[in-house]
PDB file of C-alpha atoms in Angstrom:
ATOM      1  CA  VAL T   1      75.020 114.438  82.902  1.00 30.00           C
ATOM      2  CA  VAL T   2      75.725 118.148  82.447  1.00 29.00           C
ATOM      3  CA  PRO T   3      74.973 119.642  79.059  1.00 30.00           C
ATOM      4  CA  ILE T   4      78.026 120.807  77.337  1.00 32.00           C
ATOM      5  CA  GLN T   5      76.792 122.640  74.243  1.00 35.00           C
ATOM      6  CA  ASP T   6      73.587 124.505  73.990  1.00 33.00           C
ATOM      7  CA  VAL T   7      72.602 124.079  70.215  1.00 33.00           C
ATOM      8  CA  SER T   8      69.649 126.501  70.325  1.00 34.00           C
ATOM      9  CA  THR T   9      68.910 128.705  73.302  1.00 38.00           C
ATOM     10  CA  ARG T  10      65.585 129.606  71.535  1.00 38.00           C
ATOM     11  CA  THR T  11      64.259 126.214  71.476  1.00 40.00           C
ATOM     12  CA  GLY T  12      65.726 124.871  74.650  1.00 42.00           C
ATOM     13  CA  VAL T  13      67.394 122.007  72.811  1.00 40.00           C
ATOM     14  CA  THR T  14      70.504 120.641  74.257  1.00 38.00           C
ATOM     15  CA  GLU T  15      72.983 118.460  72.733  1.00 40.00           C
ATOM     16  CA  PHE T  16      75.218 116.072  74.828  1.00 34.00           C
ATOM     17  CA  PRO T  17      78.548 115.120  73.658  1.00 38.00           C
ATOM     18  CA  GLN T  18      79.166 111.514  73.244  1.00 44.00           C
ATOM     19  CA  LEU T  19      80.245 110.264  76.749  1.00 53.00           C
ATOM     20  CA  ILE T  20      83.434 108.314  77.262  1.00 74.00           C
ATOM     21  CA  ARG T  21      82.398 105.259  79.131  1.00 90.00           C
ATOM     22  CA  GLU T  22      84.346 102.534  80.549  1.00 97.00           C
ATOM     23  CA  THR T  23      83.450  98.998  79.270  1.00 97.00           C
ATOM     24  CA  PRO T  24      82.446  96.519  81.620  1.00 98.00           C
ATOM     25  CA  LEU T  25      84.584  93.305  81.229  1.00 98.00           C
ATOM     26  CA  SER T  26      85.048  89.890  82.668  1.00 98.00           C
ATOM     27  CA  LEU T  27      88.651  88.927  82.798  1.00 98.00           C
ATOM     28  CA  ASP T  28      90.162  85.444  83.331  1.00 97.00           C
ATOM     29  CA  GLY T  29      91.635  85.548  86.818  1.00 97.00           C
ATOM     30  CA  PRO T  30      93.638  82.902  88.722  1.00 97.00           C
ATOM     31  CA  CYS T  31      90.484  81.611  90.597  1.00 96.00           C
ATOM     32  CA  GLY T  32      87.777  82.544  88.052  1.00 97.00           C
ATOM     33  CA  PRO T  33      86.412  85.599  86.358  1.00 98.00           C
ATOM     34  CA  LEU T  34      87.447  89.097  87.662  1.00 98.00           C
ATOM     35  CA  GLU T  35      84.899  92.044  87.311  1.00 98.00           C
ATOM     36  CA  ALA T  36      86.655  95.076  85.460  1.00 98.00           C
ATOM     37  CA  LEU T  37      86.005  98.246  83.814  1.00 98.00           C
ATOM     38  CA  TYR T  38      88.194  99.221  80.851  1.00 98.00           C
ATOM     39  CA  LEU T  39      88.658 102.486  79.019  1.00 98.00           C
ATOM     40  CA  GLU T  40      90.765 102.668  75.901  1.00 96.00           C
ATOM     41  CA  VAL T  41      91.783 106.073  74.973  1.00 94.00           C
ATOM     42  CA  PRO T  42      92.610 106.812  71.149  1.00 89.00           C
ATOM     43  CA  ASP T  43      96.164 107.815  70.908  1.00 94.00           C
ATOM     44  CA  ALA T  44      96.834 106.907  74.624  1.00 97.00           C
ATOM     45  CA  LYS T  45     100.216 107.942  76.254  1.00 97.00           C
ATOM     46  CA  GLY T  46     100.058 104.801  78.235  1.00 98.00           C
ATOM     47  CA  LEU T  47      98.318 102.023  80.242  1.00 98.00           C
ATOM     48  CA  ALA T  48      97.125 102.341  83.780  1.00 98.00           C
ATOM     49  CA  LEU T  49      96.064  99.617  86.139  1.00 98.00           C
ATOM     50  CA  ILE T  50      94.288 101.113  89.226  1.00 98.00           C
ATOM     51  CA  CYS T  51      94.086  98.755  92.342  1.00 98.00           C
ATOM     52  CA  HIS T  52      91.253  99.428  95.011  1.00 98.00           C
ATOM     53  CA  PRO T  53      91.514  99.319  98.737  1.00 96.00           C
ATOM     54  CA  ASN T  54      90.628  96.689 101.431  1.00 94.00           C
ATOM     55  CA  PRO T  55      87.704  94.728 100.675  1.00 93.00           C
ATOM     56  CA  VAL T  56      87.175  93.730 104.152  1.00 91.00           C
ATOM     57  CA  GLN T  57      86.444  97.572 104.712  1.00 92.00           C
ATOM     58  CA  GLY T  58      84.231  97.914 101.822  1.00 93.00           C
ATOM     59  CA  GLY T  59      87.047  98.736  99.079  1.00 96.00           C
ATOM     60  CA  THR T  60      85.858  98.029  95.530  1.00 98.00           C
ATOM     61  CA  MET T  61      86.801  99.424  92.067  1.00 98.00           C
ATOM     62  CA  LEU T  62      83.965 101.881  92.406  1.00 98.00           C
ATOM     63  CA  ASN T  63      85.540 103.667  95.563  1.00 97.00           C
ATOM     64  CA  LYS T  64      85.400 107.389  95.219  1.00 97.00           C
ATOM     65  CA  VAL T  65      89.408 107.658  95.339  1.00 96.00           C
ATOM     66  CA  VAL T  66      89.670 104.920  92.790  1.00 98.00           C
ATOM     67  CA  SER T  67      87.117 106.580  90.634  1.00 98.00           C
ATOM     68  CA  THR T  68      88.756 110.020  91.000  1.00 97.00           C
ATOM     69  CA  LEU T  69      91.978 108.510  89.884  1.00 97.00           C
ATOM     70  CA  GLN T  70      90.592 106.902  86.916  1.00 98.00           C
ATOM     71  CA  ARG T  71      89.156 110.245  85.712  1.00 97.00           C
ATOM     72  CA  ALA T  72      92.398 112.071  86.348  1.00 97.00           C
ATOM     73  CA  ILE T  73      94.565 109.502  84.514  1.00 97.00           C
ATOM     74  CA  ARG T  74      91.873 109.249  81.606  1.00 97.00           C
ATOM     75  CA  ASP T  75      92.091 113.075  81.417  1.00 96.00           C
ATOM     76  CA  MET T  76      95.961 112.789  81.243  1.00 96.00           C
ATOM     77  CA  GLY T  77      95.567 110.648  78.048  1.00 97.00           C
ATOM     78  CA  TYR T  78      96.076 107.074  79.464  1.00 98.00           C
ATOM     79  CA  SER T  79      93.925 103.962  78.855  1.00 98.00           C
ATOM     80  CA  THR T  80      92.616 102.563  82.077  1.00 98.00           C
ATOM     81  CA  LEU T  81      91.556  99.492  83.795  1.00 98.00           C
ATOM     82  CA  ARG T  82      90.193  99.034  87.226  1.00 98.00           C
ATOM     83  CA  PHE T  83      88.927  95.766  88.696  1.00 98.00           C
ATOM     84  CA  ASN T  84      87.533  93.904  91.706  1.00 98.00           C
ATOM     85  CA  TYR T  85      89.719  91.485  93.487  1.00 98.00           C
ATOM     86  CA  ARG T  86      88.601  87.983  93.908  1.00 97.00           C
ATOM     87  CA  GLY T  87      85.459  87.799  96.027  1.00 96.00           C
ATOM     88  CA  VAL T  88      84.380  91.402  95.487  1.00 97.00           C
ATOM     89  CA  GLY T  89      81.609  92.437  93.355  1.00 96.00           C
ATOM     90  CA  ALA T  90      81.032  89.861  90.540  1.00 97.00           C
ATOM     91  CA  SER T  91      84.539  88.656  90.790  1.00 97.00           C
ATOM     92  CA  ALA T  92      84.794  84.941  91.612  1.00 97.00           C
ATOM     93  CA  GLY T  93      86.779  83.451  94.719  1.00 96.00           C
ATOM     94  CA  SER T  94      87.392  84.652  98.026  1.00 95.00           C
ATOM     95  CA  HIS T  95      89.864  87.447  99.213  1.00 92.00           C
ATOM     96  CA  ASP T  96      92.727  86.479 101.218  1.00 90.00           C
ATOM     97  CA  MET T  97      94.133  90.024 102.024  1.00 85.00           C
ATOM     98  CA  GLY T  98      97.520  89.590 100.259  1.00 86.00           C
ATOM     99  CA  VAL T  99      98.780  86.964  97.841  1.00 90.00           C
ATOM    100  CA  GLY T 100      95.568  86.181  96.133  1.00 95.00           C
ATOM    101  CA  GLU T 101      94.666  90.054  95.250  1.00 96.00           C
ATOM    102  CA  VAL T 102      98.354  90.460  93.839  1.00 95.00           C
ATOM    103  CA  ASP T 103      97.716  87.242  91.773  1.00 97.00           C
ATOM    104  CA  ASP T 104      94.609  88.936  90.452  1.00 98.00           C
ATOM    105  CA  ALA T 105      96.469  92.278  89.640  1.00 98.00           C
ATOM    106  CA  GLU T 106      99.266  90.380  87.915  1.00 98.00           C
ATOM    107  CA  ALA T 107      96.770  88.665  85.669  1.00 98.00           C
ATOM    108  CA  VAL T 108      94.715  91.751  84.792  1.00 98.00           C
ATOM    109  CA  ALA T 109      97.999  93.703  84.202  1.00 98.00           C
ATOM    110  CA  LEU T 110      99.303  91.071  81.744  1.00 98.00           C
ATOM    111  CA  TRP T 111      95.699  91.435  79.942  1.00 98.00           C
ATOM    112  CA  LEU T 112      96.009  95.153  79.923  1.00 98.00           C
ATOM    113  CA  ARG T 113      99.631  95.148  78.455  1.00 98.00           C
ATOM    114  CA  ALA T 114      98.558  92.652  75.786  1.00 97.00           C
ATOM    115  CA  GLN T 115      95.840  95.109  74.434  1.00 97.00           C
ATOM    116  CA  ARG T 116      98.534  97.699  73.581  1.00 96.00           C
ATOM    117  CA  PRO T 117     102.133  96.079  74.208  1.00 97.00           C
ATOM    118  CA  GLU T 118     103.859  99.264  72.747  1.00 97.00           C
ATOM    119  CA  LEU T 119     102.481 101.439  75.489  1.00 98.00           C
ATOM    120  CA  ALA T 120     104.199 101.849  78.983  1.00 98.00           C
ATOM    121  CA  LEU T 121     102.500 100.218  82.035  1.00 98.00           C
ATOM    122  CA  ASN T 122     101.573 102.464  84.986  1.00 98.00           C
ATOM    123  CA  LEU T 123     100.217 100.842  88.249  1.00 98.00           C
ATOM    124  CA  PHE T 124      98.182 102.934  90.655  1.00 98.00           C
ATOM    125  CA  GLY T 125      96.873 101.866  94.144  1.00 97.00           C
ATOM    126  CA  PHE T 126      94.966 103.324  96.972  1.00 97.00           C
ATOM    127  CA  SER T 127      95.569 102.098 100.633  1.00 95.00           C
ATOM    128  CA  PHE T 128      95.535  98.328 100.401  1.00 95.00           C
ATOM    129  CA  GLY T 129      95.661  98.779  96.724  1.00 96.00           C
ATOM    130  CA  GLY T 130      98.940 100.548  97.103  1.00 95.00           C
ATOM    131  CA  PHE T 131     100.380  97.380  98.484  1.00 94.00           C
ATOM    132  CA  VAL T 132      98.793  95.319  95.644  1.00 96.00           C
ATOM    133  CA  ALA T 133     100.154  97.710  92.923  1.00 97.00           C
ATOM    134  CA  ALA T 134     103.734  97.686  94.412  1.00 95.00           C
ATOM    135  CA  ALA T 135     103.811  93.880  94.856  1.00 94.00           C
ATOM    136  CA  THR T 136     102.503  93.483  91.387  1.00 96.00           C
ATOM    137  CA  ALA T 137     105.111  95.989  89.880  1.00 96.00           C
ATOM    138  CA  GLY T 138     107.793  94.029  91.637  1.00 94.00           C
ATOM    139  CA  ARG T 139     106.484  90.755  90.135  1.00 94.00           C
ATOM    140  CA  LEU T 140     106.159  92.085  86.790  1.00 97.00           C
ATOM    141  CA  GLU T 141     109.803  93.551  87.018  1.00 95.00           C
ATOM    142  CA  ALA T 142     110.971  90.311  87.926  1.00 94.00           C
ATOM    143  CA  GLN T 143     109.407  88.762  84.777  1.00 95.00           C
ATOM    144  CA  GLY T 144     111.302  91.496  82.554  1.00 96.00           C
ATOM    145  CA  ILE T 145     108.144  93.569  82.330  1.00 96.00           C
ATOM    146  CA  ALA T 146     108.934  97.346  82.887  1.00 95.00           C
ATOM    147  CA  VAL T 147     106.662  99.392  85.047  1.00 97.00           C
ATOM    148  CA  GLU T 148     106.956 103.156  84.122  1.00 97.00           C
ATOM    149  CA  ARG T 149     105.422 104.556  87.230  1.00 97.00           C
ATOM    150  CA  LEU T 150     104.172 103.170  90.542  1.00 97.00           C
ATOM    151  CA  PHE T 151     101.666 105.580  92.144  1.00 97.00           C
ATOM    152  CA  MET T 152     100.347 104.899  95.602  1.00 96.00           C
ATOM    153  CA  VAL T 153      97.912 107.060  97.511  1.00 97.00           C
ATOM    154  CA  ALA T 154      98.017 106.518 101.312  1.00 95.00           C
ATOM    155  CA  PRO T 155      99.627 103.057 100.849  1.00 94.00           C
ATOM    156  CA  ALA T 156      99.339 100.290 103.355  1.00 92.00           C
ATOM    157  CA  VAL T 157     103.045 100.211 103.675  1.00 90.00           C
ATOM    158  CA  GLN T 158     103.099  97.735 106.736  1.00 85.00           C
ATOM    159  CA  ARG T 159     102.330  95.045 104.213  1.00 87.00           C
ATOM    160  CA  LEU T 160     105.617  96.003 102.325  1.00 82.00           C
ATOM    161  CA  GLN T 161     107.972  94.231 104.532  1.00 72.00           C
ATOM    162  CA  ALA T 162     110.165  92.518 102.008  1.00 62.00           C
ATOM    163  CA  PRO T 163     112.293  94.711  99.877  1.00 50.00           C
ATOM    164  CA  GLU T 164     112.011  92.444  96.943  1.00 52.00           C
ATOM    165  CA  ARG T 165     108.381  93.199  96.753  1.00 71.00           C
ATOM    166  CA  LEU T 166     109.205  96.612  95.485  1.00 83.00           C
ATOM    167  CA  PRO T 167     110.332  97.311  91.788  1.00 88.00           C
ATOM    168  CA  GLN T 168     113.767  98.834  91.438  1.00 89.00           C
ATOM    169  CA  GLY T 169     113.153 100.726  88.166  1.00 91.00           C
ATOM    170  CA  GLY T 170     110.533 103.238  87.163  1.00 94.00           C
ATOM    171  CA  GLU T 171     109.212 106.068  88.984  1.00 96.00           C
ATOM    172  CA  LEU T 172     107.770 106.082  92.445  1.00 95.00           C
ATOM    173  CA  VAL T 173     105.022 108.550  93.648  1.00 96.00           C
ATOM    174  CA  VAL T 174     103.663 108.430  97.119  1.00 96.00           C
ATOM    175  CA  ILE T 175     100.727 110.677  98.334  1.00 95.00           C
ATOM    176  CA  GLN T 176      99.921 110.654 102.041  1.00 95.00           C
ATOM    177  CA  PRO T 177      97.169 112.803 103.367  1.00 92.00           C
ATOM    178  CA  GLU T 178      98.319 114.231 106.896  1.00 93.00           C
ATOM    179  CA  GLN T 179      94.919 113.668 108.381  1.00 89.00           C
ATOM    180  CA  ASP T 180      94.585 110.015 107.363  1.00 88.00           C
ATOM    181  CA  GLU T 181      92.030 108.176 109.473  1.00 87.00           C
ATOM    182  CA  VAL T 182      93.110 104.581 108.232  1.00 89.00           C
ATOM    183  CA  ILE T 183      96.701 104.630 107.203  1.00 91.00           C
ATOM    184  CA  ASP T 184      99.396 106.301 109.814  1.00 91.00           C
ATOM    185  CA  PRO T 185     101.140 109.080 108.088  1.00 93.00           C
ATOM    186  CA  GLU T 186     104.315 108.717 110.234  1.00 94.00           C
ATOM    187  CA  ALA T 187     104.417 104.960 109.183  1.00 93.00           C
ATOM    188  CA  VAL T 188     104.294 106.113 105.437  1.00 94.00           C
ATOM    189  CA  TYR T 189     106.870 108.805 105.827  1.00 94.00           C
ATOM    190  CA  ALA T 190     109.195 106.443 107.737  1.00 93.00           C
ATOM    191  CA  TRP T 191     108.831 103.932 105.037  1.00 90.00           C
ATOM    192  CA  SER T 192     109.477 106.468 102.305  1.00 91.00           C
ATOM    193  CA  ALA T 193     112.417 107.870 103.991  1.00 92.00           C
ATOM    194  CA  ALA T 194     113.965 104.309 104.313  1.00 89.00           C
ATOM    195  CA  LEU T 195     113.670 103.644 100.804  1.00 86.00           C
TER     196      LEU T 195
END
């Protein structure tokens, strides 16, 4: 923690602002409780669900890219929710590298939306989480639930073969590093160009 405001330089007393902290939650998931971190921002501009990378490669909601996304989104004025898929951290079940994680994301997205139904829902995902966010956005849209923005960082586009998985409405943002060691940048460029 870095001191923000020095109350008295003579006495060396430093005051720390009240820190904005995420609230740990256990949310009902399709195969048991899902571990999550929720931050409700007063006067929020919208809601943001953040999906983490591949659990087989150590991906969790505490991944450094996911954590950076959460802070950036929070600083833009959005309430945030990040969570661990089934079988990750304290979340029940076993991951299946596909449908199960999308089922989990759909459940937590519906929970998040129920907290503030008047706010727009945005989905964010990193790597495998980009696939999960896109597939979840497509499912929600099919249920009549609009997703304002789908934001994917180095998305696992090879998993997005079926066009019905992508939402047709809302804004799509894709960020792909040119020196990515996991996701082939050329595959992401080709996928994006074909949309």
